Short mmCIF file of N, CA, C and O in Angstrom, two decimals:
data_model
loop_
_atom_site.label_atom_id
_atom_site.label_comp_id
_atom_site.label_asym_id
_atom_site.label_seq_id
_atom_site.Cartn_x
_atom_site.Cartn_y
_atom_site.Cartn_z
N UNK A 193 67.48 91.35 -71.06
CA UNK A 193 67.33 90.13 -71.84
C UNK A 193 65.93 89.58 -71.58
O UNK A 193 65.53 89.42 -70.45
N UNK A 194 65.18 89.24 -72.63
CA UNK A 194 63.84 88.66 -72.44
C UNK A 194 63.91 87.35 -71.67
O UNK A 194 64.87 86.60 -71.78
N UNK A 195 62.87 87.08 -70.89
CA UNK A 195 62.88 85.88 -70.05
C UNK A 195 62.82 84.59 -70.86
O UNK A 195 63.14 83.53 -70.35
N UNK A 196 62.41 84.66 -72.13
CA UNK A 196 62.34 83.44 -72.95
C UNK A 196 63.70 83.05 -73.51
O UNK A 196 63.84 82.02 -74.15
N UNK A 197 64.73 83.87 -73.27
CA UNK A 197 66.07 83.54 -73.76
C UNK A 197 66.89 82.93 -72.63
O UNK A 197 67.42 83.64 -71.79
N UNK A 198 66.98 81.61 -72.62
CA UNK A 198 67.76 80.93 -71.59
C UNK A 198 69.23 81.23 -71.82
O UNK A 198 69.75 81.10 -72.92
N UNK A 199 69.91 81.64 -70.75
CA UNK A 199 71.33 81.96 -70.82
C UNK A 199 72.13 80.82 -70.21
O UNK A 199 71.90 80.42 -69.07
N UNK A 200 73.05 80.29 -70.98
CA UNK A 200 73.94 79.22 -70.54
C UNK A 200 75.22 79.88 -70.05
O UNK A 200 75.89 80.56 -70.82
N UNK A 201 75.56 79.70 -68.78
CA UNK A 201 76.57 80.51 -68.11
C UNK A 201 78.00 79.97 -68.11
O UNK A 201 78.86 80.59 -67.51
N UNK A 202 78.25 78.84 -68.73
CA UNK A 202 79.61 78.28 -68.70
C UNK A 202 79.77 77.30 -69.86
O UNK A 202 78.80 76.88 -70.49
N UNK A 203 81.03 76.91 -70.09
CA UNK A 203 81.28 75.90 -71.12
C UNK A 203 80.55 74.61 -70.77
O UNK A 203 80.03 73.92 -71.65
N UNK A 204 80.52 74.28 -69.49
CA UNK A 204 79.85 73.05 -69.07
C UNK A 204 78.36 73.10 -69.39
O UNK A 204 77.80 72.13 -69.90
N UNK A 205 77.70 74.22 -69.11
CA UNK A 205 76.28 74.35 -69.42
C UNK A 205 76.04 74.33 -70.92
O UNK A 205 75.07 73.73 -71.40
N UNK A 206 76.92 74.99 -71.67
CA UNK A 206 76.79 75.00 -73.14
C UNK A 206 76.93 73.58 -73.68
O UNK A 206 76.13 73.12 -74.49
N UNK A 207 77.95 72.86 -73.21
CA UNK A 207 78.19 71.48 -73.66
C UNK A 207 77.02 70.58 -73.29
O UNK A 207 76.58 69.75 -74.11
N UNK A 208 76.49 70.74 -72.09
CA UNK A 208 75.35 69.92 -71.66
C UNK A 208 74.15 70.20 -72.55
O UNK A 208 73.44 69.27 -72.96
N UNK A 209 73.91 71.46 -72.87
CA UNK A 209 72.79 71.83 -73.74
C UNK A 209 72.94 71.16 -75.11
O UNK A 209 71.96 70.71 -75.72
N UNK A 210 74.17 71.07 -75.59
CA UNK A 210 74.45 70.45 -76.89
C UNK A 210 74.54 68.92 -76.81
O UNK A 210 74.65 68.26 -77.83
N UNK A 211 74.52 68.40 -75.59
CA UNK A 211 74.68 66.97 -75.36
C UNK A 211 76.04 66.47 -75.88
O UNK A 211 76.14 65.43 -76.52
N UNK A 212 77.06 67.27 -75.61
CA UNK A 212 78.43 66.98 -76.03
C UNK A 212 79.39 67.26 -74.88
O UNK A 212 79.02 67.80 -73.86
N UNK A 213 80.67 66.96 -75.08
CA UNK A 213 81.71 67.26 -74.11
C UNK A 213 82.12 68.73 -74.24
O UNK A 213 81.97 69.33 -75.31
N UNK A 214 82.71 69.28 -73.17
CA UNK A 214 83.17 70.67 -73.18
C UNK A 214 84.18 70.89 -74.30
O UNK A 214 84.12 71.89 -75.02
N UNK A 215 85.08 69.95 -74.46
CA UNK A 215 86.11 70.08 -75.51
C UNK A 215 85.49 70.22 -76.90
O UNK A 215 85.95 70.99 -77.73
N UNK A 216 84.42 69.48 -77.14
CA UNK A 216 83.73 69.56 -78.43
C UNK A 216 83.07 70.92 -78.60
O UNK A 216 83.17 71.53 -79.68
N UNK A 217 82.43 71.42 -77.57
CA UNK A 217 81.78 72.73 -77.65
C UNK A 217 82.81 73.82 -77.96
O UNK A 217 82.58 74.70 -78.80
N UNK A 218 83.95 73.75 -77.30
CA UNK A 218 85.01 74.75 -77.54
C UNK A 218 85.54 74.65 -78.96
O UNK A 218 85.82 75.66 -79.61
N UNK A 219 85.70 73.43 -79.46
CA UNK A 219 86.18 73.23 -80.82
C UNK A 219 85.16 73.77 -81.83
O UNK A 219 85.52 74.42 -82.81
N UNK A 220 83.87 73.51 -81.57
CA UNK A 220 82.83 74.00 -82.47
C UNK A 220 82.80 75.53 -82.50
O UNK A 220 82.52 76.12 -83.52
N UNK A 221 83.11 76.16 -81.38
CA UNK A 221 83.16 77.63 -81.38
C UNK A 221 84.28 78.09 -82.31
O UNK A 221 84.08 78.99 -83.12
N UNK A 222 85.45 77.48 -82.20
CA UNK A 222 86.60 77.87 -83.01
C UNK A 222 86.42 77.54 -84.48
O UNK A 222 86.68 78.36 -85.35
N UNK A 223 86.02 76.30 -84.75
CA UNK A 223 86.04 75.80 -86.12
C UNK A 223 84.73 75.99 -86.88
O UNK A 223 84.73 76.03 -88.10
N UNK A 224 83.62 76.06 -86.16
CA UNK A 224 82.32 76.06 -86.85
C UNK A 224 81.43 77.24 -86.50
O UNK A 224 80.29 77.31 -86.93
N UNK A 225 81.96 78.15 -85.68
CA UNK A 225 81.21 79.37 -85.39
C UNK A 225 80.08 79.24 -84.39
O UNK A 225 79.11 80.00 -84.46
N UNK A 226 80.19 78.30 -83.45
CA UNK A 226 79.19 78.19 -82.39
C UNK A 226 79.06 79.55 -81.71
O UNK A 226 80.06 80.14 -81.30
N UNK A 227 77.84 80.09 -81.60
CA UNK A 227 77.68 81.45 -81.05
C UNK A 227 77.86 81.52 -79.54
O UNK A 227 76.96 81.23 -78.77
N UNK A 228 79.09 81.87 -79.13
CA UNK A 228 79.44 81.98 -77.72
C UNK A 228 79.93 83.41 -77.48
O UNK A 228 80.65 83.97 -78.29
N UNK A 229 79.51 84.00 -76.37
CA UNK A 229 79.90 85.36 -76.02
C UNK A 229 80.94 85.32 -74.91
O UNK A 229 80.81 84.56 -73.96
N UNK A 230 81.96 86.16 -75.02
CA UNK A 230 83.02 86.25 -74.02
C UNK A 230 82.67 87.36 -73.01
O UNK A 230 82.16 88.40 -73.39
N UNK A 231 82.99 87.12 -71.75
CA UNK A 231 82.79 88.11 -70.70
C UNK A 231 84.11 88.84 -70.52
O UNK A 231 85.12 88.23 -70.15
N UNK A 232 84.14 90.16 -70.80
CA UNK A 232 85.40 90.91 -70.70
C UNK A 232 85.98 90.86 -69.29
O UNK A 232 85.26 90.95 -68.30
N UNK A 233 87.30 90.69 -69.23
CA UNK A 233 88.00 90.71 -67.96
C UNK A 233 87.98 89.40 -67.19
O UNK A 233 88.62 89.26 -66.17
N UNK A 234 87.24 88.43 -67.67
CA UNK A 234 87.18 87.14 -67.00
C UNK A 234 87.88 86.13 -67.90
O UNK A 234 87.49 85.94 -69.04
N UNK A 235 88.89 85.47 -67.37
CA UNK A 235 89.77 84.63 -68.18
C UNK A 235 89.02 83.65 -69.07
O UNK A 235 89.22 83.62 -70.27
N UNK A 236 88.18 82.82 -68.49
CA UNK A 236 87.46 81.85 -69.33
C UNK A 236 85.96 82.08 -69.25
O UNK A 236 85.18 81.15 -69.43
N UNK A 237 85.57 83.31 -68.95
CA UNK A 237 84.15 83.62 -68.82
C UNK A 237 83.44 83.66 -70.15
O UNK A 237 83.79 84.44 -71.05
N UNK A 238 82.46 82.79 -70.31
CA UNK A 238 81.66 82.74 -71.53
C UNK A 238 80.20 82.55 -71.16
O UNK A 238 79.87 82.12 -70.06
N UNK A 239 79.34 82.90 -72.11
CA UNK A 239 77.94 82.54 -71.99
C UNK A 239 77.39 82.39 -73.39
O UNK A 239 78.00 82.83 -74.38
N UNK A 240 76.28 81.73 -73.49
CA UNK A 240 75.60 81.56 -74.78
C UNK A 240 74.10 81.65 -74.53
O UNK A 240 73.63 81.37 -73.43
N UNK A 241 73.38 82.04 -75.55
CA UNK A 241 71.93 82.12 -75.47
C UNK A 241 71.34 80.92 -76.21
O UNK A 241 71.71 80.66 -77.37
N UNK A 242 70.46 80.20 -75.55
CA UNK A 242 69.88 78.99 -76.13
C UNK A 242 69.24 79.24 -77.50
O UNK A 242 69.46 78.43 -78.42
N UNK A 243 68.48 80.33 -77.71
CA UNK A 243 67.90 80.53 -79.05
C UNK A 243 68.96 80.70 -80.14
O UNK A 243 68.77 80.26 -81.27
N UNK A 244 70.11 81.32 -79.80
CA UNK A 244 71.18 81.46 -80.78
C UNK A 244 71.78 80.09 -81.11
O UNK A 244 72.08 79.79 -82.27
N UNK A 245 71.96 79.26 -80.09
CA UNK A 245 72.50 77.91 -80.33
C UNK A 245 71.51 77.09 -81.14
O UNK A 245 71.90 76.38 -82.07
N UNK A 246 70.21 77.21 -80.83
CA UNK A 246 69.20 76.48 -81.61
C UNK A 246 69.25 76.88 -83.08
O UNK A 246 69.19 76.02 -83.97
N UNK A 247 69.38 78.17 -83.35
CA UNK A 247 69.49 78.64 -84.74
C UNK A 247 70.74 78.12 -85.41
O UNK A 247 70.72 77.72 -86.57
N UNK A 248 71.85 78.11 -84.67
CA UNK A 248 73.11 77.59 -85.21
C UNK A 248 72.98 76.11 -85.53
O UNK A 248 73.46 75.66 -86.56
N UNK A 249 72.32 75.35 -84.65
CA UNK A 249 72.13 73.92 -84.90
C UNK A 249 71.37 73.67 -86.19
O UNK A 249 71.63 72.69 -86.89
N UNK A 250 70.44 74.54 -86.51
CA UNK A 250 69.63 74.37 -87.72
C UNK A 250 70.38 74.71 -88.99
O UNK A 250 70.00 74.26 -90.07
N UNK A 251 71.46 75.50 -88.88
CA UNK A 251 72.13 75.94 -90.09
C UNK A 251 73.59 75.51 -90.23
O UNK A 251 74.01 75.16 -91.31
N UNK A 252 74.34 75.54 -89.14
CA UNK A 252 75.79 75.34 -89.26
C UNK A 252 76.35 74.20 -88.43
O UNK A 252 77.55 74.01 -88.38
N UNK A 253 75.52 73.48 -87.76
CA UNK A 253 75.99 72.40 -86.90
C UNK A 253 76.61 71.28 -87.73
O UNK A 253 76.40 71.20 -88.93
N UNK A 254 77.33 70.37 -87.07
CA UNK A 254 77.94 69.25 -87.79
C UNK A 254 76.92 68.44 -88.57
O UNK A 254 77.22 67.88 -89.60
N UNK A 255 75.70 68.36 -88.09
CA UNK A 255 74.64 67.64 -88.79
C UNK A 255 73.68 68.61 -89.47
O UNK A 255 72.51 68.33 -89.61
N UNK A 256 74.20 69.77 -89.87
CA UNK A 256 73.40 70.81 -90.52
C UNK A 256 73.01 70.38 -91.93
O UNK A 256 72.93 69.20 -92.23
N UNK A 257 72.77 71.34 -92.82
CA UNK A 257 72.33 70.99 -94.18
C UNK A 257 73.30 70.00 -94.83
O UNK A 257 74.50 70.18 -94.78
N UNK A 258 72.74 68.96 -95.40
CA UNK A 258 73.58 67.97 -96.05
C UNK A 258 73.47 68.09 -97.57
O UNK A 258 72.85 69.01 -98.08
N UNK A 259 74.05 67.17 -98.26
CA UNK A 259 74.09 67.24 -99.72
C UNK A 259 72.70 67.22 -100.35
O UNK A 259 72.51 67.72 -101.45
N UNK A 260 71.71 66.64 -99.67
CA UNK A 260 70.36 66.58 -100.21
C UNK A 260 69.56 67.85 -99.93
O UNK A 260 68.43 67.96 -100.35
N UNK A 261 70.15 68.80 -99.17
CA UNK A 261 69.45 70.01 -98.84
C UNK A 261 68.57 69.91 -97.61
O UNK A 261 67.91 70.86 -97.24
N UNK A 262 68.54 68.74 -97.00
CA UNK A 262 67.75 68.56 -95.78
C UNK A 262 68.59 68.94 -94.57
O UNK A 262 69.81 68.84 -94.59
N UNK A 263 67.94 69.33 -93.51
CA UNK A 263 68.63 69.68 -92.27
C UNK A 263 68.32 68.65 -91.21
O UNK A 263 67.16 68.34 -90.96
N UNK A 264 69.36 68.11 -90.60
CA UNK A 264 69.20 67.19 -89.50
C UNK A 264 69.59 67.92 -88.23
O UNK A 264 70.68 68.46 -88.12
N UNK A 265 68.71 67.98 -87.26
CA UNK A 265 68.95 68.69 -86.02
C UNK A 265 69.33 67.70 -84.92
O UNK A 265 68.70 66.67 -84.77
N UNK A 266 70.38 68.05 -84.16
CA UNK A 266 70.79 67.22 -83.04
C UNK A 266 69.75 67.40 -81.95
O UNK A 266 69.41 68.51 -81.57
N UNK A 267 69.22 66.32 -81.44
CA UNK A 267 68.25 66.42 -80.36
C UNK A 267 68.73 65.60 -79.18
O UNK A 267 69.47 64.63 -79.33
N UNK A 268 68.30 65.97 -77.97
CA UNK A 268 68.74 65.23 -76.80
C UNK A 268 68.17 63.83 -76.78
O UNK A 268 67.15 63.56 -77.40
N UNK A 269 68.84 62.91 -76.07
CA UNK A 269 68.32 61.54 -76.00
C UNK A 269 67.00 61.52 -75.22
O UNK A 269 66.73 62.40 -74.41
N UNK A 270 66.18 60.51 -75.46
CA UNK A 270 64.90 60.43 -74.74
C UNK A 270 65.12 60.17 -73.25
O UNK A 270 66.18 59.67 -72.85
N UNK A 271 64.14 60.56 -72.44
CA UNK A 271 64.22 60.31 -71.01
C UNK A 271 64.25 58.81 -70.76
O UNK A 271 63.58 58.05 -71.45
N UNK A 272 65.00 58.38 -69.74
CA UNK A 272 65.06 56.95 -69.43
C UNK A 272 63.70 56.45 -68.95
O UNK A 272 62.87 57.21 -68.47
N UNK A 273 63.50 55.16 -69.11
CA UNK A 273 62.25 54.54 -68.66
C UNK A 273 62.11 54.70 -67.15
O UNK A 273 63.09 54.57 -66.43
N UNK A 274 60.89 54.93 -66.66
CA UNK A 274 60.72 54.98 -65.21
C UNK A 274 61.04 53.62 -64.60
O UNK A 274 60.76 52.59 -65.18
N UNK A 275 61.68 53.62 -63.47
CA UNK A 275 61.96 52.37 -62.78
C UNK A 275 63.34 51.80 -63.06
O UNK A 275 63.61 50.67 -62.72
N UNK A 276 64.20 52.56 -63.72
CA UNK A 276 65.57 52.07 -63.88
C UNK A 276 65.96 51.87 -65.32
O UNK A 276 65.40 52.45 -66.23
N UNK A 277 66.94 51.01 -65.51
CA UNK A 277 67.51 50.77 -66.82
C UNK A 277 66.56 49.92 -67.68
O UNK A 277 65.92 49.00 -67.17
N UNK A 278 66.51 50.22 -68.97
CA UNK A 278 65.70 49.38 -69.85
C UNK A 278 66.33 47.99 -69.94
O UNK A 278 67.53 47.84 -69.87
N UNK A 279 65.49 47.03 -70.12
CA UNK A 279 66.12 45.74 -70.13
C UNK A 279 65.35 44.70 -70.76
O UNK A 279 65.46 43.67 -71.06
#
């Protein structure tokens, strides 16, 4: 695997990458085709490749192409302000 392909090793890592809950990531795999790979012989063993998820977000994500033909991509929230909570 090329070093530029970040591998997400669990449902928790996949959900964190998507900025969603694990339950949502699992539902998106079932209902919307989130690209997740199963590890044979391991009960809940999964992994995903970040570039595949990025491509999926651009085309098939819940905020994918809308009626106007534009694509809205889910992005992570901005980093918090240095020094604590904004106020």
